[in-house]
mmCIF file of C-alpha atoms and ligand atoms in Angstrom:
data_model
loop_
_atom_site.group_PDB
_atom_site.id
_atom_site.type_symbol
_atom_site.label_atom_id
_atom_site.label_comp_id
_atom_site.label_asym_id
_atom_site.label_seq_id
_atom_site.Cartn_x
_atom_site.Cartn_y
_atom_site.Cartn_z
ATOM 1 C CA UNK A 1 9.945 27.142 -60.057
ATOM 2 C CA UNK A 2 7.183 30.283 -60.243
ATOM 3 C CA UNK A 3 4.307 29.281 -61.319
ATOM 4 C CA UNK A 4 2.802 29.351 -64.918
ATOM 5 C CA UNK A 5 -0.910 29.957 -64.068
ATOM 6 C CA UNK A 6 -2.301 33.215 -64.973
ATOM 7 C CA UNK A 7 -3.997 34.520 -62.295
ATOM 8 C CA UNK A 8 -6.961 36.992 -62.619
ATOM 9 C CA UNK A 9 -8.588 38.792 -59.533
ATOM 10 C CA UNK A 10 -11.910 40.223 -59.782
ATOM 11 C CA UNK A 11 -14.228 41.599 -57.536
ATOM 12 C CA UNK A 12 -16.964 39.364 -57.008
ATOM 13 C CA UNK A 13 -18.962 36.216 -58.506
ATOM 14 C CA UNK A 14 -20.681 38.259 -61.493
ATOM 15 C CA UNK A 15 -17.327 39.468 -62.413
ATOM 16 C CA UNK A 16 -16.076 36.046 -62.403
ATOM 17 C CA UNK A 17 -18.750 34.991 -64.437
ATOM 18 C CA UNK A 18 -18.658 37.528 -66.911
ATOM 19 C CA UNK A 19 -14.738 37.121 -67.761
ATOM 20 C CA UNK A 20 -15.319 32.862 -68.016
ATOM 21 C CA UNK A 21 -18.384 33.152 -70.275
ATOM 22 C CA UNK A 22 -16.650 35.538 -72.334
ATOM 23 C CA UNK A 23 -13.989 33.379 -72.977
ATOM 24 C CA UNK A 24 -16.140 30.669 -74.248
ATOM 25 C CA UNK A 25 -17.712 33.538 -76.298
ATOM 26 C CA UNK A 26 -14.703 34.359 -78.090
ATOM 27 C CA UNK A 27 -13.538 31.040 -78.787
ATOM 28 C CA UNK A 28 -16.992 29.945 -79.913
ATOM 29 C CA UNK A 29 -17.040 33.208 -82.524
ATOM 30 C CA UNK A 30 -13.025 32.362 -83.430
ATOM 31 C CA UNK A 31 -14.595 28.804 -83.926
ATOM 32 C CA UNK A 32 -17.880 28.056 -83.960
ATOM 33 C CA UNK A 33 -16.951 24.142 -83.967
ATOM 34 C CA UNK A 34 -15.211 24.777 -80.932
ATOM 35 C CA UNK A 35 -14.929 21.877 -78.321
ATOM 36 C CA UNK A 36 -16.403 22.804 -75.311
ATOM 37 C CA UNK A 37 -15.314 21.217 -72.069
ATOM 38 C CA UNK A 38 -17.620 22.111 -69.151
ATOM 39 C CA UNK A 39 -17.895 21.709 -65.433
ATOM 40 C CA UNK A 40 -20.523 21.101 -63.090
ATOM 41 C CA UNK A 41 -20.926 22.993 -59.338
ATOM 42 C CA UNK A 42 -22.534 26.245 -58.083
ATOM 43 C CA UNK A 43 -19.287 28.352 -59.314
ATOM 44 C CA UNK A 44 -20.004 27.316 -62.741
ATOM 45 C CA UNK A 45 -24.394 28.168 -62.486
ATOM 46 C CA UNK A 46 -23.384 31.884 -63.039
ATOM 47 C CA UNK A 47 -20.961 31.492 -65.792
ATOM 48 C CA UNK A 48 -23.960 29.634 -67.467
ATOM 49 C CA UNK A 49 -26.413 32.237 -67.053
ATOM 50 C CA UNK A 50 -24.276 34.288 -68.796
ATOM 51 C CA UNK A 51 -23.635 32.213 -71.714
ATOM 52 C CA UNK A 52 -27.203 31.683 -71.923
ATOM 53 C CA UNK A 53 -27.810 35.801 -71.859
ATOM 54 C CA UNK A 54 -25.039 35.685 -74.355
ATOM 55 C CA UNK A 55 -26.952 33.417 -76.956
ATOM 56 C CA UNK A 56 -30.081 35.350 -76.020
ATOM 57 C CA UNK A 57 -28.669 38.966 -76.304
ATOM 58 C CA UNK A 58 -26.014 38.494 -78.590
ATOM 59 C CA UNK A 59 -26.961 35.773 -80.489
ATOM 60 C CA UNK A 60 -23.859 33.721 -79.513
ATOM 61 C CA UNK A 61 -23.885 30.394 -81.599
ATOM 62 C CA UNK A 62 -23.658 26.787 -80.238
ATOM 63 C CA UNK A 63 -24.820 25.301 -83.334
ATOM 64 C CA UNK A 64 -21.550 23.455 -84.359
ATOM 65 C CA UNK A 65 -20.138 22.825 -80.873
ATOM 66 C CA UNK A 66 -19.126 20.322 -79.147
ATOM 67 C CA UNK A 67 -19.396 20.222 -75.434
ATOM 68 C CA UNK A 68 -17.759 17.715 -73.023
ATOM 69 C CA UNK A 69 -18.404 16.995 -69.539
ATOM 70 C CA UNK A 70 -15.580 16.451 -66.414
ATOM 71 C CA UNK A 71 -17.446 13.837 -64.893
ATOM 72 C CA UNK A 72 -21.131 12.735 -63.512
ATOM 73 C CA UNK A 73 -22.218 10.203 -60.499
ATOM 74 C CA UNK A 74 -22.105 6.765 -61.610
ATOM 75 C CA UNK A 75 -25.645 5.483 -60.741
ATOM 76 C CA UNK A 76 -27.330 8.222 -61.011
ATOM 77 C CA UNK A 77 -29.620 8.189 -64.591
ATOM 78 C CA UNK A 78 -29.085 11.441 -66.420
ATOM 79 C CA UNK A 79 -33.397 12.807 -65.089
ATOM 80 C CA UNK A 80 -31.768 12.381 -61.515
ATOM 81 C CA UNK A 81 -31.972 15.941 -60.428
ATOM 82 C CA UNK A 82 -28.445 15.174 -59.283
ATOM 83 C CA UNK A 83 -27.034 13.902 -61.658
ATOM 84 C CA UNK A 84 -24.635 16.665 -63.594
ATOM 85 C CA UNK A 85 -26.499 15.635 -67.237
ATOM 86 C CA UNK A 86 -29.646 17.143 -65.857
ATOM 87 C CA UNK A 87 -27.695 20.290 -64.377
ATOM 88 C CA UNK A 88 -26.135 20.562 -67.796
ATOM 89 C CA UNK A 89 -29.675 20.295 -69.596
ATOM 90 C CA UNK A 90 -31.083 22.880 -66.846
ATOM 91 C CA UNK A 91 -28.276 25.822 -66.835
ATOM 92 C CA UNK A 92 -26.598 25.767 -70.628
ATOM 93 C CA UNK A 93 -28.075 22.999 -72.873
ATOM 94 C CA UNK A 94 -31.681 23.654 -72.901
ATOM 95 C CA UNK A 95 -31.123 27.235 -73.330
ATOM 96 C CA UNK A 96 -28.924 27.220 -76.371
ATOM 97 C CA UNK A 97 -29.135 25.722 -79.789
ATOM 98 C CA UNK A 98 -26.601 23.132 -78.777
ATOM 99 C CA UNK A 99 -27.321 20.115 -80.603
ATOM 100 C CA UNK A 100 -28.066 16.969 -77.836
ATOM 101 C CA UNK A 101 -26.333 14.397 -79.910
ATOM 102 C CA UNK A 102 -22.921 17.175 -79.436
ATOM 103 C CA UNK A 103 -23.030 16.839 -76.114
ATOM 104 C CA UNK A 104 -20.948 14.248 -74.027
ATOM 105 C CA UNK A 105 -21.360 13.495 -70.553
ATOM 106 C CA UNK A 106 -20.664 10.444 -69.145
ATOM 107 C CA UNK A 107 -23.641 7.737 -68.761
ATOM 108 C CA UNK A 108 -24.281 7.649 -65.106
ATOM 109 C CA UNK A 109 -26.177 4.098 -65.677
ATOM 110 C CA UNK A 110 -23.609 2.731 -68.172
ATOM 111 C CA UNK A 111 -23.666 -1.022 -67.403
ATOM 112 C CA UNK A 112 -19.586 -1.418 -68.423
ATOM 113 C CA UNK A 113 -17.998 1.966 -66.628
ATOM 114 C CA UNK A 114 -14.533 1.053 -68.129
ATOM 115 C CA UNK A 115 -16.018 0.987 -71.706
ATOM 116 C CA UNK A 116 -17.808 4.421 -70.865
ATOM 117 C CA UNK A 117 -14.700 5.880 -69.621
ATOM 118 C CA UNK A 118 -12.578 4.824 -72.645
ATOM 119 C CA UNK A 119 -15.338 5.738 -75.172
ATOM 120 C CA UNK A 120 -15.418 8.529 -74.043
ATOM 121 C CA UNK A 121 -11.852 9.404 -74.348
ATOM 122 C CA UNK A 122 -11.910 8.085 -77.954
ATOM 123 C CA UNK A 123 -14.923 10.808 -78.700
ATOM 124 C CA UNK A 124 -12.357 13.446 -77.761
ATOM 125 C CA UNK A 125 -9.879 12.388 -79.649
ATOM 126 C CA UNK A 126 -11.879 11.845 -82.803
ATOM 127 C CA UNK A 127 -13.042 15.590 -82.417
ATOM 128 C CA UNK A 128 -9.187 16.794 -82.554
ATOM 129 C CA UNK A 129 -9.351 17.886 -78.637
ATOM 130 C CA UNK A 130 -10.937 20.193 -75.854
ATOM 131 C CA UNK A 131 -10.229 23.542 -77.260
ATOM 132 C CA UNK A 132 -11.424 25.248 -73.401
ATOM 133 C CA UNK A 133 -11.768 23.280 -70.225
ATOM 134 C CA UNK A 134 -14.177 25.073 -67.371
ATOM 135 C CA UNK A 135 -12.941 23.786 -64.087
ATOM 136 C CA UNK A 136 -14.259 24.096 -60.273
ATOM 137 C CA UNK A 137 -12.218 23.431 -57.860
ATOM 138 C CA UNK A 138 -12.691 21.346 -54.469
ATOM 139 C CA UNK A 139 -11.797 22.624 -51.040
ATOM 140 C CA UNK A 140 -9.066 20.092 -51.202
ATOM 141 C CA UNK A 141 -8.000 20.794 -54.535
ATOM 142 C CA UNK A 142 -9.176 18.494 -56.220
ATOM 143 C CA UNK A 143 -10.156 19.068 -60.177
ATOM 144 C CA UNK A 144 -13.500 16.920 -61.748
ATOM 145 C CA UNK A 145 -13.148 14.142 -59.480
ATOM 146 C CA UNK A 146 -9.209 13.995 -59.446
ATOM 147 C CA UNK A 147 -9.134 13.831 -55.802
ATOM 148 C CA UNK A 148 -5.380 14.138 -54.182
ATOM 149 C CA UNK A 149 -3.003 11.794 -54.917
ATOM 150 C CA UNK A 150 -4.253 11.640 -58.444
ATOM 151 C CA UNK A 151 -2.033 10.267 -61.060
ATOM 152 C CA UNK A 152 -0.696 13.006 -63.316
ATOM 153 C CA UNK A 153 -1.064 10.757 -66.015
ATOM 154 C CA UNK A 154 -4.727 9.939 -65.405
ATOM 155 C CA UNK A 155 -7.434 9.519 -67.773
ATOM 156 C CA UNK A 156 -10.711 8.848 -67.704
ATOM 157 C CA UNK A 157 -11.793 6.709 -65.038
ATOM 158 C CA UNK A 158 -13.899 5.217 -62.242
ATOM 159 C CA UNK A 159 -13.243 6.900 -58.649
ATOM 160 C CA UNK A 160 -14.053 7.020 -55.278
ATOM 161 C CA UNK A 161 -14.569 10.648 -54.106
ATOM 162 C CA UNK A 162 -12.787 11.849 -50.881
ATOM 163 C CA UNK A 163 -14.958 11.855 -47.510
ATOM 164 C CA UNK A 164 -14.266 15.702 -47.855
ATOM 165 C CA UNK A 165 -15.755 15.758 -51.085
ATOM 166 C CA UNK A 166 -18.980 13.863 -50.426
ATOM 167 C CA UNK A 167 -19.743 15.731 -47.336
ATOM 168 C CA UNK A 168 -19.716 18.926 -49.419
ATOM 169 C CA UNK A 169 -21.652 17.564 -51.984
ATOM 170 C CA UNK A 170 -24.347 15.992 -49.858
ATOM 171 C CA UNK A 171 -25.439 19.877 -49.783
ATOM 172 C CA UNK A 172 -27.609 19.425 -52.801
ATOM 173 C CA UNK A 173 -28.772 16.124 -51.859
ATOM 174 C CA UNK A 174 -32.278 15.984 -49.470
ATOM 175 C CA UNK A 175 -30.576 12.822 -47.978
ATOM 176 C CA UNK A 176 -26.565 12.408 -47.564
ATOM 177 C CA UNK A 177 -26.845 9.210 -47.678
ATOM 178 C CA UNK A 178 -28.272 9.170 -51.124
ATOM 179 C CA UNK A 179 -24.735 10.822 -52.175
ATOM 180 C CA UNK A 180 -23.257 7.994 -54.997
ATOM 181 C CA UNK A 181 -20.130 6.600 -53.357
ATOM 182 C CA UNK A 182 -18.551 6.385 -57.108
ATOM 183 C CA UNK A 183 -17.910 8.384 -60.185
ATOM 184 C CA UNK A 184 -16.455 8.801 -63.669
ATOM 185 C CA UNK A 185 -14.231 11.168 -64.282
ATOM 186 C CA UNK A 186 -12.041 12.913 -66.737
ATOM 187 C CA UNK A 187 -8.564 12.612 -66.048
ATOM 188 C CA UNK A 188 -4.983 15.207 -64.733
ATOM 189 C CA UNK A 189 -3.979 14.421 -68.420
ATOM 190 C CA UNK A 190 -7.781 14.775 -70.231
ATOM 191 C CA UNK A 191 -7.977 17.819 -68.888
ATOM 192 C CA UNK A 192 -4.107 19.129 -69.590
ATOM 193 C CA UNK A 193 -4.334 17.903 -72.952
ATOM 194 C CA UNK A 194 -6.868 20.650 -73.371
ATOM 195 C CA UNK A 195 -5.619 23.385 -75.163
ATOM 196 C CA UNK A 196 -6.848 26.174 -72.653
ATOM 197 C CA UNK A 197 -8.222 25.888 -69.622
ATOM 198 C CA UNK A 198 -9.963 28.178 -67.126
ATOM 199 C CA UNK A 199 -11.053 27.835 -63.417
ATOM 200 C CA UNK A 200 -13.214 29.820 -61.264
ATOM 201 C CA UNK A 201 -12.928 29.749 -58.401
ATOM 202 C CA UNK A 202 -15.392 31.990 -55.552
ATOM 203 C CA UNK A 203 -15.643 32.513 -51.650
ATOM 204 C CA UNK A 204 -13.166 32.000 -49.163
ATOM 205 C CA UNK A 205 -13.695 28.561 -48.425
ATOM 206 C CA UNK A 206 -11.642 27.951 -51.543
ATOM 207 C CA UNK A 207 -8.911 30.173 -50.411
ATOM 208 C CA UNK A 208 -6.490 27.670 -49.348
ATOM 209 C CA UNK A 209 -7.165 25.610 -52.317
ATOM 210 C CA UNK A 210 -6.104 28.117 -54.464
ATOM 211 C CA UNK A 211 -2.974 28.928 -52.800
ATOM 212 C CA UNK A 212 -1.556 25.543 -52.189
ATOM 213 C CA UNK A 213 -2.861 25.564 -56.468
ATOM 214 C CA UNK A 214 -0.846 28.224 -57.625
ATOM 215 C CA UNK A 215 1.690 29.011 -55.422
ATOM 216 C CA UNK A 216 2.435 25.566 -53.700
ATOM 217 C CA UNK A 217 4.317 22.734 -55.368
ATOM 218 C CA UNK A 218 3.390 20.490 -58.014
ATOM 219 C CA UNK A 219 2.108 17.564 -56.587
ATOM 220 C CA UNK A 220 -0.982 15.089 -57.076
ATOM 221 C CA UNK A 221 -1.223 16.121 -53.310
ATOM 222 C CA UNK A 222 -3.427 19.008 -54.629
ATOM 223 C CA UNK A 223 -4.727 17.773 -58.099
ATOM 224 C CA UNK A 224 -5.146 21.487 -58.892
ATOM 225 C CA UNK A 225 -1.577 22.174 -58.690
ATOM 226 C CA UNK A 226 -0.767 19.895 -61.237
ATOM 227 C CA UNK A 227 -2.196 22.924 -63.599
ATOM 228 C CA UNK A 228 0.917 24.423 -63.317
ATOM 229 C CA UNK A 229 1.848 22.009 -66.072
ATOM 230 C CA UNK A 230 0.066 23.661 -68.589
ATOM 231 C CA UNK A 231 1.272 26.017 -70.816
ATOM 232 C CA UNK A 232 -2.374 28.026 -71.020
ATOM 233 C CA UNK A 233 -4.303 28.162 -68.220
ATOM 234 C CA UNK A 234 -6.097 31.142 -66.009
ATOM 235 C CA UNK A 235 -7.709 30.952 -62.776
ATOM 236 C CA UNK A 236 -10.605 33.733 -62.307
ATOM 237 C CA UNK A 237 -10.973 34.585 -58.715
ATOM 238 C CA UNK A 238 -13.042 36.782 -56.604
ATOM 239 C CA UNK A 239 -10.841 38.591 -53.917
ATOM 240 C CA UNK A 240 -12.034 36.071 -51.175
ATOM 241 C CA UNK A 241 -10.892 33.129 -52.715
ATOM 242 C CA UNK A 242 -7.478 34.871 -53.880
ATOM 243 C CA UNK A 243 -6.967 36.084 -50.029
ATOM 244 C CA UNK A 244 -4.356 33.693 -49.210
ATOM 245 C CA UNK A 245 -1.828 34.373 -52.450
ATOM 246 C CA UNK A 246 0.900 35.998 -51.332
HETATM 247 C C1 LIG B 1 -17.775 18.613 -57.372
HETATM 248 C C2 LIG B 1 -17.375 18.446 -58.830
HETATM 249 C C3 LIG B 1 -16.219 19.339 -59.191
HETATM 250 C C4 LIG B 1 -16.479 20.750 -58.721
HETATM 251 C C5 LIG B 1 -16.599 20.749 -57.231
HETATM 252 C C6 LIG B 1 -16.760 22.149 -56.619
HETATM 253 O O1 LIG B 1 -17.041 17.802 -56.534
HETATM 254 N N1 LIG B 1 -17.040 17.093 -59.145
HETATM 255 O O2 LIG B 1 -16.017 19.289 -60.601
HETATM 256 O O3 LIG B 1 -15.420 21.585 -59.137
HETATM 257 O O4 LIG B 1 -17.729 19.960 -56.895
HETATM 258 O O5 LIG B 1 -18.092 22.543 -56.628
HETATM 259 P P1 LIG B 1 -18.622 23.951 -56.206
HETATM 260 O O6 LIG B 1 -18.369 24.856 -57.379
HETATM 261 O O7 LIG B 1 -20.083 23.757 -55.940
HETATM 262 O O8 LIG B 1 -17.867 24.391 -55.007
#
């Protein structure tokens, strides 16, 4: 069966940026309640900054939105310069007028994880849905903290991610040891029952990721293939990381 992702190839990282920001842009002026769902990483930093220029510039509104997060280290308090609350505060929300109490990321601290996870599911709900879901990807496809072998049915949970996963993040850690061994994470099926979703995707690292995503089968073997599922979803690409599409 071909494949139902829209695929967009653009020439580098600003590009990329440009095209994912300006999605959220239309939706937001469409629908200025909009549900938000966002994504931490360094592919998503740029598509920030230009969301941020956008409310600057163009005085693109985030006054009735709601914004939810994929996922966030459990253990890690939300002033943990780790922890993907305070990237969230330092790229989008303390640049905007987004209102604090409409956005939801996970509590990395929560003291019952299960009740965090399904609270947060029941936020989503009450707000009718994720209109737009940002999405990374990993190297080995995995999407939040869906790592392979993912249930397709997944929701919101606690995980363990993949060696492959930790190694990559211990990047932005000054000691990989400090690199939480657990997180909570959206769902396959929180983010498919968004009703669009984009990923970026940048650099050829994430080359084979993104071919064994689009153009390999569907399988929680590669969490990002499972995308294929959905009925409205785009990956943005610079040409690296769509150089092994054929
Ligand atoms: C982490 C996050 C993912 C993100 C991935 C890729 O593992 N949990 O949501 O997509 O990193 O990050 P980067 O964009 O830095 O390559």
């Amino acid at each position: 069966m071909s494949s139902r992702i829209d695929v967009c190839v653009l020439d580098d990282a600003s590009a990329v940026a440009v095209a994912a920001a300006g999605l959220f842009a239309e939706l937001l002026r469409r629908r200025p309640d909009a549900v938000l769902g966002l994504a931490t990483g360094s592919t998503p930093e740029p598509v920030y900054a230009e969301m941020v220029r956008l409310h600057r510039d163009e005085g693109l509104g985030f006054a009735r939105a709601r914004a939810f997060n994929l996922d966030e280290y459990l253990g890690l308090d939300g002033d943990h310069d780790q922890s993907y609350r305070f990237f969230m505060q330092k790229h989008l929300f303390d640049h905007v007028d987004i209102f604090p109490w409409n956005t939801f990321v996970f509590d990395g601290k929560t003291a019952d994880p299960e009740q965090e996870c399904l609270a947060f599911e029941a936020k989503i709900r009450a707000v009718g849905g994720v209109d737009l879901w940002l999405l990374g990807l990993g190297t080995n496809g995995h999407i939040a903290f869906n790592e392979p072998g993912s249930d397709p049915t997944s929701r919101s949970r606690v995980v363990t991610p993949d060696a492959e996963t930790a190694e990559a993040n211990s990047r932005h850690f000054a000691d990989p040891a400090e690199v939480p061994t657990e997180a909570l994470t959206a769902g396959v099926s929180t983010i498919l029952d968004g009703r669009q979703i984009v990923l970026v995707a940048l650099g050829a690292h994430k080359a084979d990721a993104v071919a064994r995503a689009i153009e390999g089968n569907r399988s929680p073997d590669c969490p990002a293939s499972l995308l294929q599922g959905h009925a409205d979803c785009t990956f943005l690409l610079d040409r690296a990381a769509a150089s092994q599409l054929s």
